[in-house]
Amino acid sequence: MLIADLAAIVVVLLWATFAARRAGQSAGVLAAAAMKLAFTPPAVLRSALLMLLIGVPLTAFYLVALPAERFGALAWGALQFLTPGDAIAAVLIGLGVPVSIAINLTTRKARAAQATLTFGGVIAALLPSSLCCTTLIPSALATLGASAPVVMHLSGRFQGFFAQYAAAFIGVAVAAVLLSLWLAASNLAAGCALSLVTTKDDR
Amino acid sequence: MKRLLQLLAVPALLALVAQAAAAAPAPIAVGKPAPQFTYQLLGGRTLTPAQLHGHKYILWVMGTWCPSCRTGSQIAAQHITELERAHVALVEMEAYENLGGNGPTLASVKRSIGKPAQAQNWYWGILNQVQTATIDPKSDMDIFYLVDAHGKVVSQGMAPGAHWGQIDAFIHDR
């Protein structure tokens, strides 16, 4: 899991660095500026609420859901099987989603004319939720299979497949969140909002 | 002659169908007697219904690729002495062909548990196709049944590691 997390982070960072250089910018500066814009007035209250209402519950959910596959139930007891890799993935996904939405909403406010691009960023931010955790997928398959003996017969095979590639699934979810963050930050950079902030800060 | 063969073929076919139906045991169910199977254990040993007769036991179907099953084995290892004291056997059986999943051998899973896995009341084995179809008709993974001393299935559950409280209540007749 830890390797999958690190691989996802490295891949997205490399891609973001490459994309930023092509645009003649620094990925780090761009991301920092976008964060600053989303977490300073007037957007700070909205962003803080998003973190509180989405980020905290989502992180708590993933902290339980990711080790639940090893525990066998989506319950607090799963926490005793939490690994460092699970914890990193839970924090990145749980907090990455609301941060991404916060940046996108800030961009939307600042760049109403380019709402289509921003909407795409919001969708990208929400995408990882569909990859929330592999334990839910076999459970869903098992539930579906209750009325279809053929599916039930294969449920063990499906569970085996998801168990084998669980780390990869979570790695993809982490990469999707980081990508959504990058898309949101680059959306901000594409408009005047970020330029105004950086110009003001530079003085 | 042809007519005679046809006449003989029909009852013979019916007898075969009846024999096949009788040979296939009814799927396991709570409130019903547990199937009277002889289980193939690791190391070439067997576990017969006579050996289990008069004892409470936990019949657990697992897969070696299943993460919660491996955790369940670790948790069972913490309680195996308690089970032994209560004269409760743990029959941990890998499903036929691991339910289609790829995983390590059962022997390596047992080795990973260490000394507790060698307990006298912990049986490790592999189900055949008929046994899997009977005990795990829905191909669920990590399913367990609690069988009382009269050989009746009194309860069932999923993931013993996550639901040890259910097993604990069974052990202590609560």
XYZ file of N, CA and C in Angstrom, chain B residues 101-159:
177
model
N -9.528 -17.791 -6.637
C -8.518 -16.749 -6.405
C -7.117 -17.332 -6.320
N -6.131 -16.485 -6.561
C -4.737 -16.926 -6.448
C -4.193 -16.518 -5.082
N -3.595 -17.464 -4.424
C -3.038 -17.145 -3.107
C -1.951 -18.130 -2.731
N -1.320 -17.909 -1.585
C -0.292 -18.847 -1.128
C -0.925 -20.180 -0.725
N -0.099 -21.152 -0.433
C -0.644 -22.452 -0.020
C -1.172 -22.341 1.406
N -2.095 -23.229 1.727
C -2.648 -23.236 3.084
C -1.545 -23.559 4.098
N -0.637 -24.425 3.683
C 0.457 -24.804 4.585
C 1.302 -23.573 4.953
N 1.529 -22.680 3.985
C 2.331 -21.488 4.294
C 1.553 -20.512 5.185
N 0.232 -20.463 4.993
C -0.593 -19.618 5.873
C -0.518 -20.157 7.302
N -0.607 -21.482 7.413
C -0.529 -22.117 8.737
C 0.829 -21.838 9.382
N 1.880 -21.952 8.576
C 3.230 -21.700 9.109
C 3.359 -20.270 9.617
N 2.714 -19.324 8.878
C 2.829 -17.908 9.249
C 2.188 -17.611 10.610
N 1.280 -18.463 11.027
C 0.601 -18.280 12.331
C 1.526 -18.686 13.479
N 2.425 -19.621 13.175
C 3.380 -20.051 14.201
C 2.853 -21.167 15.088
N 3.347 -21.212 16.304
C 3.064 -22.334 17.210
C 1.567 -22.552 17.499
N 0.790 -21.472 17.718
C -0.638 -21.706 18.026
C -1.356 -22.536 16.964
N -0.893 -22.441 15.720
C -1.552 -23.188 14.635
C -1.395 -24.697 14.798
N -0.464 -25.107 15.657
C -0.233 -26.544 15.881
C -1.156 -27.105 16.964
N -2.006 -26.274 17.526
C -2.883 -26.733 18.626
C -3.701 -27.956 18.204
N -3.942 -28.838 19.183
C -4.654 -30.096 18.911
C -6.076 -29.868 18.396
N -6.668 -28.737 18.817
C -8.077 -28.489 18.450
C -8.217 -27.605 17.208
N -7.090 -27.330 16.538
C -7.147 -26.488 15.333
C -6.836 -27.364 14.122
N -7.860 -27.587 13.314
C -7.705 -28.457 12.136
C -7.628 -27.599 10.875
N -6.626 -27.853 10.074
C -6.433 -27.118 8.818
C -6.596 -28.088 7.650
N -7.482 -27.742 6.725
C -7.668 -28.656 5.605
C -8.232 -27.958 4.378
N -8.477 -28.766 3.362
C -8.987 -28.222 2.085
C -10.256 -28.984 1.707
N -11.307 -28.222 1.406
C -12.586 -28.823 1.039
C -12.538 -29.320 -0.398
N -13.283 -30.410 -0.660
C -13.426 -30.819 -2.058
C -14.623 -30.067 -2.664
N -14.891 -30.368 -3.920
C -15.925 -29.611 -4.642
C -17.314 -29.784 -4.005
N -17.652 -31.025 -3.658
C -18.980 -31.289 -3.078
C -19.096 -30.619 -1.707
N -18.038 -30.722 -0.919
C -18.058 -30.107 0.416
C -18.198 -28.585 0.309
N -17.477 -27.987 -0.634
C -17.568 -26.528 -0.816
C -18.981 -26.133 -1.234
N -19.554 -26.896 -2.168
C -20.912 -26.581 -2.643
C -21.929 -26.711 -1.513
N -21.663 -27.596 -0.573
C -22.604 -27.829 0.531
C -22.439 -26.798 1.647
N -21.183 -26.539 1.987
C -20.920 -25.654 3.130
C -20.902 -24.183 2.717
N -20.543 -23.950 1.466
C -20.465 -22.566 0.982
C -21.222 -22.447 -0.352
N -22.539 -22.704 -0.310
C -23.286 -22.775 -1.578
C -23.307 -21.465 -2.355
N -23.109 -20.341 -1.644
C -23.152 -19.051 -2.342
C -21.759 -18.530 -2.671
N -20.758 -19.358 -2.473
C -19.362 -18.953 -2.733
C -18.970 -17.696 -1.950
N -19.469 -17.596 -0.743
C -19.050 -16.489 0.125
C -17.658 -16.786 0.649
N -16.894 -15.752 0.893
C -15.568 -15.950 1.448
C -15.588 -15.599 2.924
N -14.792 -16.335 3.713
C -14.642 -16.041 5.127
C -15.950 -16.237 5.904
N -16.634 -17.322 5.599
C -17.915 -17.606 6.269
C -17.681 -18.702 7.319
N -18.368 -18.582 8.449
C -18.194 -19.609 9.473
C -19.530 -20.057 10.060
N -19.533 -21.289 10.563
C -20.718 -21.862 11.186
C -20.341 -22.363 12.578
N -21.230 -22.175 13.518
C -20.995 -22.653 14.873
C -21.871 -23.895 15.081
N -21.212 -24.998 15.377
C -21.919 -26.285 15.485
C -21.871 -26.750 16.935
N -23.038 -27.077 17.485
C -23.070 -27.468 18.902
C -22.668 -28.940 19.087
N -22.641 -29.373 20.339
C -22.171 -30.730 20.648
C -23.092 -31.814 20.093
N -24.313 -31.422 19.708
C -25.239 -32.391 19.104
C -25.104 -32.422 17.586
N -24.167 -31.647 17.073
C -23.936 -31.645 15.622
C -24.881 -30.739 14.862
N -25.572 -29.853 15.598
C -26.514 -28.941 14.933
C -25.866 -27.579 14.694
N -26.107 -27.012 13.527
C -25.583 -25.676 13.230
C -26.447 -24.664 13.976
N -25.848 -23.950 14.908
C -26.651 -23.041 15.729
C -26.542 -21.586 15.276
N -25.509 -21.296 14.518
C -25.330 -19.902 14.101
C -24.356 -19.850 12.931
N -24.383 -18.735 12.219
C -23.384 -18.540 11.164
C -22.976 -17.081 11.129
N -21.872 -16.800 10.511
C -21.403 -15.417 10.431
C -20.312 -15.278 9.393
N -19.881 -14.040 9.214
C -18.798 -13.754 8.268
C -17.630 -13.166 9.051
N -16.436 -13.444 8.598
C -15.211 -12.871 9.150
C -15.099 -13.082 10.665
